[in-house]
Each structure stands twice: as structure tokens, then as C-alpha cells.
mmCIF file of C-alpha atoms in Angstrom:
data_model
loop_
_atom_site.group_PDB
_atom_site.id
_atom_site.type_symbol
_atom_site.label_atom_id
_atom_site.label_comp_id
_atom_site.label_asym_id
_atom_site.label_seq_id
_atom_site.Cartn_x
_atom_site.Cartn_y
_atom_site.Cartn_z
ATOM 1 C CA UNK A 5 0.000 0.000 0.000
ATOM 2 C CA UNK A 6 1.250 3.438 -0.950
ATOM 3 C CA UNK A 7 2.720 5.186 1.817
ATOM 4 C CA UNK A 8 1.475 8.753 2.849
ATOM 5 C CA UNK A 9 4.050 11.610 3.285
ATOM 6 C CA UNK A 10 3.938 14.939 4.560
ATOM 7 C CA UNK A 11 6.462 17.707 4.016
ATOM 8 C CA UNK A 12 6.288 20.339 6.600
ATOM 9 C CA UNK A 13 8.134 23.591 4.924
ATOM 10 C CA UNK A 14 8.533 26.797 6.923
ATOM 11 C CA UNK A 15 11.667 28.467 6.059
ATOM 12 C CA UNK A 16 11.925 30.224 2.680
ATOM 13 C CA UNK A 17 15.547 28.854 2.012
ATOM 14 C CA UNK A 18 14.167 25.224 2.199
ATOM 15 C CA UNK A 19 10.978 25.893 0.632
ATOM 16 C CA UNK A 20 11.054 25.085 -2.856
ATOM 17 C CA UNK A 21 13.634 22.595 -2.103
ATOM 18 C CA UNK A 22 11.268 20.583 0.076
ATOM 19 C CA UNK A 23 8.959 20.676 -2.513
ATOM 20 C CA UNK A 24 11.204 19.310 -4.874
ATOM 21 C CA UNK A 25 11.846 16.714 -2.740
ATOM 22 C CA UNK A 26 8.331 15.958 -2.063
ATOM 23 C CA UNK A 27 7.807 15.549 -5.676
ATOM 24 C CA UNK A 28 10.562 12.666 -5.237
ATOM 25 C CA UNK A 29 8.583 11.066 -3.057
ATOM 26 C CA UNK A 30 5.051 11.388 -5.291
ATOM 27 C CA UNK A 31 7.204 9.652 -8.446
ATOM 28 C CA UNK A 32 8.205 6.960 -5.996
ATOM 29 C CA UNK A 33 4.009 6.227 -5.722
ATOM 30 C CA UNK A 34 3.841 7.590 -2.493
ATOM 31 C CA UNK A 35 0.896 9.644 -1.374
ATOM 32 C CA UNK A 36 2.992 13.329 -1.141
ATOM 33 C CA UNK A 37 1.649 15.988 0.440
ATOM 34 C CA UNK A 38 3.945 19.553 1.310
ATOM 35 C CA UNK A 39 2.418 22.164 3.560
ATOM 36 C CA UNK A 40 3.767 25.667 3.302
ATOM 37 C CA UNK A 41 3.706 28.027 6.632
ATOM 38 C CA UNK A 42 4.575 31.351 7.019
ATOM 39 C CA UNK A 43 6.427 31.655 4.392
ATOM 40 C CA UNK A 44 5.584 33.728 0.903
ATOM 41 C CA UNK A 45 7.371 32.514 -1.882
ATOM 42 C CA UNK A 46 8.795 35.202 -4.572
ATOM 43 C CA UNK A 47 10.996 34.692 -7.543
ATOM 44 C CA UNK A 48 9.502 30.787 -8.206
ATOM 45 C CA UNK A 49 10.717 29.553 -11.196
ATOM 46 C CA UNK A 50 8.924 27.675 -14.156
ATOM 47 C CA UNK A 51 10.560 24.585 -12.802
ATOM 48 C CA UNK A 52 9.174 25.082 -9.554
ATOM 49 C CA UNK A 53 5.971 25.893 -11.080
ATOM 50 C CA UNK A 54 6.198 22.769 -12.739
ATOM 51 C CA UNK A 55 6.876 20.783 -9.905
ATOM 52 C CA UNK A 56 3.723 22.191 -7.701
ATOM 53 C CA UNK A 57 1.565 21.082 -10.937
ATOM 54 C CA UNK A 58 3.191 17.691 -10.907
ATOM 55 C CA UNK A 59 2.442 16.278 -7.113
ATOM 56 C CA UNK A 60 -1.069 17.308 -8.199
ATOM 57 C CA UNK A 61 -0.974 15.462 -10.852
ATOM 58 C CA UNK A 62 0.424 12.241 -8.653
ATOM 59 C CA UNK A 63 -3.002 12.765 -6.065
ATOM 60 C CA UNK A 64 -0.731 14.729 -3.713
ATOM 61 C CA UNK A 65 -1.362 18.604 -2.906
ATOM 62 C CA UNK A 66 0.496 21.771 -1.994
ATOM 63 C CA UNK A 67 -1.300 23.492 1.044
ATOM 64 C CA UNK A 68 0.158 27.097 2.538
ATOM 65 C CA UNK A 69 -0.819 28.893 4.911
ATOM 66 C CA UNK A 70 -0.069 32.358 3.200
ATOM 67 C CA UNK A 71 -2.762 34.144 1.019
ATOM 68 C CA UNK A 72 -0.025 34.713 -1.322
ATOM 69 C CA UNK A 73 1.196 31.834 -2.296
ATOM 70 C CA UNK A 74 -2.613 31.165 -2.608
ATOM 71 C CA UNK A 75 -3.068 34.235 -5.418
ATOM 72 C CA UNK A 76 0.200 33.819 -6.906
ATOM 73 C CA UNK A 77 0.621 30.158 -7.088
ATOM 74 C CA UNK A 78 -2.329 28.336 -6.834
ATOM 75 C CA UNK A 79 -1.685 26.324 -3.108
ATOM 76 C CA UNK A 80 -4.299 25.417 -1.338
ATOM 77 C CA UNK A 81 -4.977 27.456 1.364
ATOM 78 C CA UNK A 82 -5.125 25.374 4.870
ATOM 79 C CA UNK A 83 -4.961 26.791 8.822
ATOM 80 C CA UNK A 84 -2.616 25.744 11.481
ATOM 81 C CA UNK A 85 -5.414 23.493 12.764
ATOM 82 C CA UNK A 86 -6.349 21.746 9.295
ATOM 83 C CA UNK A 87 -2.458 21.152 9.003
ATOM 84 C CA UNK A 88 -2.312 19.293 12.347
ATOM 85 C CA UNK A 89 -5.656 17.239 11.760
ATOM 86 C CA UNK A 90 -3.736 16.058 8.103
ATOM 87 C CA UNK A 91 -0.902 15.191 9.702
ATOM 88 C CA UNK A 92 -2.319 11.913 11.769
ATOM 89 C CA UNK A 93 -3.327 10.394 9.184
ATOM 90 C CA UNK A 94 -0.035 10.746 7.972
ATOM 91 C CA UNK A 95 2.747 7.615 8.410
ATOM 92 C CA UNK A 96 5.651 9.748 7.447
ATOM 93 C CA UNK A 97 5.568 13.400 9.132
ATOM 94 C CA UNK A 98 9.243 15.497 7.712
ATOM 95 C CA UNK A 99 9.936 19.169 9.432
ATOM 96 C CA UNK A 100 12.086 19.915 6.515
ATOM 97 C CA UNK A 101 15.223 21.927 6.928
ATOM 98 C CA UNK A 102 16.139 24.738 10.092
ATOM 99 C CA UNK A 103 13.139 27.135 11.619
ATOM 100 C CA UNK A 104 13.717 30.572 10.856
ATOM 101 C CA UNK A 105 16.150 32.520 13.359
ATOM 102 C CA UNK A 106 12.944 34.860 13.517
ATOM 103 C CA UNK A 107 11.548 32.907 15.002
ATOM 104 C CA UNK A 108 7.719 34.410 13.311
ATOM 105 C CA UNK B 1 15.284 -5.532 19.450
ATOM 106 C CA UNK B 2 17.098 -3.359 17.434
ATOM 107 C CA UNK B 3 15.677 -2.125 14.316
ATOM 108 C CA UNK B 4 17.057 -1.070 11.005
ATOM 109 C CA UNK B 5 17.198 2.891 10.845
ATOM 110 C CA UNK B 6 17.002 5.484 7.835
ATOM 111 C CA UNK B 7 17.948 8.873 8.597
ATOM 112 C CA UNK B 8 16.528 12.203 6.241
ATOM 113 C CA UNK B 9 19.321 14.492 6.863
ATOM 114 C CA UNK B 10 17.851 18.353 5.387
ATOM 115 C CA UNK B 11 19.954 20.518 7.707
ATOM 116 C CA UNK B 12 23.319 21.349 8.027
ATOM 117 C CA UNK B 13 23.580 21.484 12.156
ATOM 118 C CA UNK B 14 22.827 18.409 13.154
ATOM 119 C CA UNK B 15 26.476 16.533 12.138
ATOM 120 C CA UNK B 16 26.575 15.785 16.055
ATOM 121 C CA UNK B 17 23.399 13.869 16.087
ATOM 122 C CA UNK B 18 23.318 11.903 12.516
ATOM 123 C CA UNK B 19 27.074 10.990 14.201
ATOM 124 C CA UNK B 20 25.760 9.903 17.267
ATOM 125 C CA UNK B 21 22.994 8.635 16.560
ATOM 126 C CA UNK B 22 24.580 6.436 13.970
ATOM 127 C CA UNK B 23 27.115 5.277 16.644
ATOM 128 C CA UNK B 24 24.854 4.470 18.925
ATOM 129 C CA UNK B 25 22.920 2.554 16.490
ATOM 130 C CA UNK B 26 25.250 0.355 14.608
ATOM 131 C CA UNK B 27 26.259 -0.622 18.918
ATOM 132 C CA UNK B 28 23.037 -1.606 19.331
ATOM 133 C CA UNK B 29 22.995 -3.719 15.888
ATOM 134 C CA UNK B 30 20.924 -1.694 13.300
ATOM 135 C CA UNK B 31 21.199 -1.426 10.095
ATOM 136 C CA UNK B 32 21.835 2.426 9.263
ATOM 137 C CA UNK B 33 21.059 4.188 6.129
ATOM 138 C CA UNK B 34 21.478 7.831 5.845
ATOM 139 C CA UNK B 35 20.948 10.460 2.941
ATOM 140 C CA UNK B 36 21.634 14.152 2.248
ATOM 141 C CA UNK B 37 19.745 16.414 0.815
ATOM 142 C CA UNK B 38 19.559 20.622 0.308
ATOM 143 C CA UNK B 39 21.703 22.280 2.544
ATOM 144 C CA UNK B 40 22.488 18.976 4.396
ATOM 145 C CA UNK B 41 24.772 17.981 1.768
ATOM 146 C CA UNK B 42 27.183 20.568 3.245
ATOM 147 C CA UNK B 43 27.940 18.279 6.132
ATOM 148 C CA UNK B 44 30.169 16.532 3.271
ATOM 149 C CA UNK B 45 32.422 18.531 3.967
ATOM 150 C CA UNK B 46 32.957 18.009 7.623
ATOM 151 C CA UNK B 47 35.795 16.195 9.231
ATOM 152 C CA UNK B 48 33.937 13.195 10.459
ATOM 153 C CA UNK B 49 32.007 12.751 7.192
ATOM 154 C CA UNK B 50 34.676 9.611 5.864
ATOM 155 C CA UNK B 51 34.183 8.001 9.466
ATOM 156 C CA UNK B 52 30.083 8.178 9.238
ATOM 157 C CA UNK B 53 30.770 6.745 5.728
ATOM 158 C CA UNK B 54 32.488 3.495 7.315
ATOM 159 C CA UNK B 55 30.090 3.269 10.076
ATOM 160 C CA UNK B 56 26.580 3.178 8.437
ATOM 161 C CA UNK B 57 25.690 0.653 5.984
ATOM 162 C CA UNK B 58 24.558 3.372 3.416
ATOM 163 C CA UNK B 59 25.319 6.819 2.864
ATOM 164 C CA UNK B 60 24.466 8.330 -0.265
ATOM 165 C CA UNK B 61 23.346 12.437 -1.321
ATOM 166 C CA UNK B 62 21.036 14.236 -3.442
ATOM 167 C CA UNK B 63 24.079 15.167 -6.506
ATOM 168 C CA UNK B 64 21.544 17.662 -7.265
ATOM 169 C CA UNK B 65 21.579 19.808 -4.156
ATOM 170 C CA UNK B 66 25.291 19.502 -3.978
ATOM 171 C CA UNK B 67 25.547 20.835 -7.428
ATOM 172 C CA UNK B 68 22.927 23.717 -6.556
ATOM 173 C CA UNK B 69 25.165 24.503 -3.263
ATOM 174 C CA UNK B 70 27.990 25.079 -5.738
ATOM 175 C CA UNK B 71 30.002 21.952 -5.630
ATOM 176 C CA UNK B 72 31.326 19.876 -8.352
ATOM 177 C CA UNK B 73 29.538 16.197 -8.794
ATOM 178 C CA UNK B 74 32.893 15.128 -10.473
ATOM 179 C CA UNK B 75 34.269 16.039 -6.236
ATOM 180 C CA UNK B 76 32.872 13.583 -4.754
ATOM 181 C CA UNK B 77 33.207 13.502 -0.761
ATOM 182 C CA UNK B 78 35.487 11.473 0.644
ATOM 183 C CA UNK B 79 34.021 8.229 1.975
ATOM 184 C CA UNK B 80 31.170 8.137 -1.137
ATOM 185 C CA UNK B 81 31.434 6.650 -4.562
ATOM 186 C CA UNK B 82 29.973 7.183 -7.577
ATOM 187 C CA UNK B 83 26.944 5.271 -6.879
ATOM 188 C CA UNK B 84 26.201 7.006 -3.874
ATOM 189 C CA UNK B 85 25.979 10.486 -5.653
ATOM 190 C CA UNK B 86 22.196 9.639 -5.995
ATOM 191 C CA UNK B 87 18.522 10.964 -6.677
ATOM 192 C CA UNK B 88 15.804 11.700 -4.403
ATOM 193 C CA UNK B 89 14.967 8.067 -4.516
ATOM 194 C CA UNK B 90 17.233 7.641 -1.984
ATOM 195 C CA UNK B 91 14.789 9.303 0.712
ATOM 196 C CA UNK B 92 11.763 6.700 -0.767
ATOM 197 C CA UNK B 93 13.995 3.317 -0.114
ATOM 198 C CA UNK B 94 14.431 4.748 3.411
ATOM 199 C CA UNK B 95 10.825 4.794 3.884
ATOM 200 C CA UNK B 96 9.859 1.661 1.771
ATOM 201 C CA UNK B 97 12.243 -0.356 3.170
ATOM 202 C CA UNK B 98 13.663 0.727 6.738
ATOM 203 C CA UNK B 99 12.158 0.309 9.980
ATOM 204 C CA UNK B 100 12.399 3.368 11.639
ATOM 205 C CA UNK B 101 12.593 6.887 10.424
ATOM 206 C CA UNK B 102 14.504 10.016 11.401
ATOM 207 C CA UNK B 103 14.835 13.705 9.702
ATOM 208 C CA UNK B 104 17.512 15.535 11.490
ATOM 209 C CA UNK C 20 -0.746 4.157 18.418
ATOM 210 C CA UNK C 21 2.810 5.446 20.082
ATOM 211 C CA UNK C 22 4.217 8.692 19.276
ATOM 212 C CA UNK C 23 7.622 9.992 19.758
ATOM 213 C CA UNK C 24 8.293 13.361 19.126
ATOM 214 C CA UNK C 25 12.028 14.466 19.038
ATOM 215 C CA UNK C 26 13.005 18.262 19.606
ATOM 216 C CA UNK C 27 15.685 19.218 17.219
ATOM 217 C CA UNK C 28 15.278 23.165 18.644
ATOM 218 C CA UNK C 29 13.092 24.945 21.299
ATOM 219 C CA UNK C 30 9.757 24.730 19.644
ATOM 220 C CA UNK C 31 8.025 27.712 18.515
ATOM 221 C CA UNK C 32 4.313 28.750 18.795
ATOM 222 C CA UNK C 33 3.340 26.677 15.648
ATOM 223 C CA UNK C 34 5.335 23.673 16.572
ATOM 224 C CA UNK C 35 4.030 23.150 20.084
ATOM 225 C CA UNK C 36 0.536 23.668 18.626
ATOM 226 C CA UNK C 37 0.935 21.138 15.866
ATOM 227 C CA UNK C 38 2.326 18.751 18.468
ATOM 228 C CA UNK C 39 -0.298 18.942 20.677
ATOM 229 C CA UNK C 40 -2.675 18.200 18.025
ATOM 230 C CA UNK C 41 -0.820 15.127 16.488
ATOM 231 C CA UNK C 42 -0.673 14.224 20.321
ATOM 232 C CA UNK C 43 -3.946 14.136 21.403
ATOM 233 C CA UNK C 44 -5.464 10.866 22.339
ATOM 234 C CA UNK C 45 -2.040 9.110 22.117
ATOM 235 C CA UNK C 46 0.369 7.888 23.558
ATOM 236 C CA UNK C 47 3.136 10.245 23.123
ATOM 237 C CA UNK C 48 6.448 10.673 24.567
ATOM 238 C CA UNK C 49 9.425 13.164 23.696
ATOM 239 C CA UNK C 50 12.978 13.928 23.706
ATOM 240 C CA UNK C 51 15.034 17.204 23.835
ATOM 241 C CA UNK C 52 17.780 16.800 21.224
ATOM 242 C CA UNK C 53 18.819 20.326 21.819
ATOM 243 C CA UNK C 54 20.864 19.904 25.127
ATOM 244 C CA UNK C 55 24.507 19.036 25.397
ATOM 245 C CA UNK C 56 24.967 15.708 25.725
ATOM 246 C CA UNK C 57 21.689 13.733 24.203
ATOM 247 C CA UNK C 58 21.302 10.163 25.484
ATOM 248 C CA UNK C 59 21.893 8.825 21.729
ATOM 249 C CA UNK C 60 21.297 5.561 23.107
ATOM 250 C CA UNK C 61 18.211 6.136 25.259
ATOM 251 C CA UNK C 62 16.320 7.780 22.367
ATOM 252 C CA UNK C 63 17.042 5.156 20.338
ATOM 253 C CA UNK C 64 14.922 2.701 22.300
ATOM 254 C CA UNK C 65 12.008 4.733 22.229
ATOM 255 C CA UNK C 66 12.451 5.216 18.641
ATOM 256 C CA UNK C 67 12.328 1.273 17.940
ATOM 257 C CA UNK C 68 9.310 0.908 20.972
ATOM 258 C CA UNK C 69 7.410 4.028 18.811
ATOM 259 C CA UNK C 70 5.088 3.458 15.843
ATOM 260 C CA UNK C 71 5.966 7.011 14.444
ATOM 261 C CA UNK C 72 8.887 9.275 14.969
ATOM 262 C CA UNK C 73 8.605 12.854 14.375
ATOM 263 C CA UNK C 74 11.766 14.986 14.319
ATOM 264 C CA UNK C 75 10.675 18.134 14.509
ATOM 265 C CA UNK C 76 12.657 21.623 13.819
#
């Protein structure tokens, strides 16, 4: 049975990263999921673009919690709460990368 | 019993734990598998890098994040071969096929 | 269903919150990587006795 990941991404430096590496995950027939806090993403690249469209197209999602990356790059938009509730049905939970020294 | 361990290494501060943790685990018998990815592939380049090489079973890195982070796949860190300068799939045979899961 | 979650940092805010909802109604344990010395060894054994490891930030 296909295992089900989530990707928990809230700096900006491991952002897109993560999500490339959630992708990896989604072509391994894994159930891929990457949830964006706090963080609004600028700059993104076709590529990256590309790779947000593809773990939809592999029955995975991208979820954010920032209205921006909502508008600008068509994530879902989830709360703290909804993120927490996804995550137990989840076998494979991954706080990717470092917090931010912000702390915010 | 001991259990066979993969490790999801995404950070570059944690050298002191994937080392110790490794340690501790290949004392109590597991079978350790550990790979690099995004701004974890800088701990490459740390002194004790060749020793975790010898004392997991696997290491291997995302080639892609190392050549992102400015390095040259043709350098590849002591301790690693060829082989080991891998893909993303690395992460999935962690979770498909190891017992018990880390991110550090 | 047994739940370890390991402390990488001090949690924030959004961390403890998410924790406490993963948590609830199991039975959870942790461990404070973020001191000096970690007891590699000890968290090892509740990693293998957990069903699900969580590493957070």
C-alpha cells in the first residue's frame, strides 16, 4: 500500500527545495503531500511551477498557509489546525530543513 | 530488538546527532542508512564525514543539491562513490524499506 | 498508536501547537535533542518501541 508523506516547509531557504523533494517522493508512488507556513514565496521559477503542478498530478497537494502563495501560485490554502488534523493520518511526518532565526 | 534505521538528513547542524545517533545505532545492531539532501549535503564537507561513511551501511546524497550549493559532482566527498551520488529516490527506499525513520 | 516526538530546537508557537494536536489521544512521549549531551542511546529505544517518529525543527 502506498505510503502517505507529509512535508512540513517553513523556512523560505528550504521551501522550494522541500517541494522538490516531495515531488521525489510522489514519483516513488507515495501519497505526497507539502504544507507551506509562514512563508511567501517570490521569484519561483517555471521549474518550480512545474513541480507544484506535478504532485497534483500524482493525487498529492500543496497546502500554505499564506494568502499569497494562494493568489500567486495556486496552493491550497489550509490553517494551522487543518495542518495538524492532516498530519495523523499521515505515516511519514518530515519538518524539513532549520526554523527561521525569527523565530515568526 | 534493534531495528534497522534510515535517517533524512535536510539541515546542516545536526552533524553531532546523525554521528551519534549512527554510533549508537550500529552498537546496538541496526542497520543504518542515511541520505543528504539541500543544505544537508554541506555536512560533506565536515571532518567526520569519511568516518560516518564506514560506520553506516549506506550513505548516499542528493548530486543535485550539492551541485545547486555550488560543488562539483565530479568532487565527490570522501568516503562516497559514484553510486552514492544519488537521486531523491534515496529518501523513498528509506521509507519503503527501513524500519524506523529520522529527519535531522 | 505510540508517538515519539524528538526536539531538534526549542519549539516555537506553531510547533508546540501542531504537536499537541498530532498528540492528542495518544500515547506520546518526547525527547530534547537540543541539550549538550543527548542520550543517543536512550532515544534510540524509544524510537524502535514508537510506531511514528517525528523529528521536529
Amino acid at each position: 500500500m502506498s505510503k502517505k508523506v507529509g512535508f512540513l516547509l517553513v523556512n523560505k531557504d528550504y521551501t522550494l527545495d522541500g517541494i522538490r523533494s516531495a515531488l521525489g517522493l510522489a514519483v516513488e508512488n507515495m501519497y505526497s503531500y507539502a504544507y507551506v507556513l509562514n512563508n511567501e514565496l517570490t521569484d519561483v521559477s517555471d521549474y518550480h511551477k512545474e513541480n507544484i503542478d506535478w504532485i497534483r498530478d500524482m493525487e498529492g497537494e500543496v497546502y500554505t498557509t499564506v494568502d499569497a502563495n494562494v493568489e500567486n501560485l495556486g496552493m491550497v490554502k489550509i490553517s494551522l489546525e487543518e495542518i495538524g488534523q492532516q498530519l495523523r493520518d499521515l505515516e511519514f511526518i518530515i519538518p524539513y530543513g532549520i526554523l527561521r532565526s525569527d523565530k515568526s | 530488538m534493534a531495528k534497522s534505521l534510515g535517517i533524512f538528513v535536510t539541515s546542516p547542524q545536526n552533524m553531532r546527532h546523525v554521528m551519534g545517533i549512527t554510533t549508537a545505532a550500529k552498537a546496538k545492531g541496526s542497520k543504518v542508512k542515511v541520505f543528504f539532501t539541500w543544505y544537508g549535503i554541506h555536512l560533506t564537507k565536515c571532518k567526520e564525514f569519511p568516518s560516518l561513511c564506514e560506520l553506516a551501511d549506506e550513505v548516499s546524497i542528493c548530486v543535485d543539491s550539492y551541485k545547486k550549493s555550488g560543488y562539483d559532482p565530479a568532487d565527490i566527498p570522501k568516503g562516497l562513490e559514484a553510486k552514492d551520488m544519488a537521486t531523491q529516490g534515496q529518501h523513498g527506499a528509506i521509507i519503503e524499506e527501513y524500519e524506523c525513520y529520522l529527519t535531522l | 498508536m505510540k508517538l515519539l516526538n524528538v526536539y531538534r530546537s526549542e519549539p516555537n508557537d506553531d510547533t508546540k501547537k501542531l504537536v499537541e494536536i498530532v498528540s492528542e489521544g495518544r500515547d506520546a512521549e518526547s525527547f530534547d535533542l537540543n541539550v549538550e549531551s543527548p542520550d543517543y542511546s536512550a532515544l534510540l529505544d524509544k524510537v524502535f518501541a514508537a510506531d511514528q517518529t517525528i523529528c521536529w525543527w
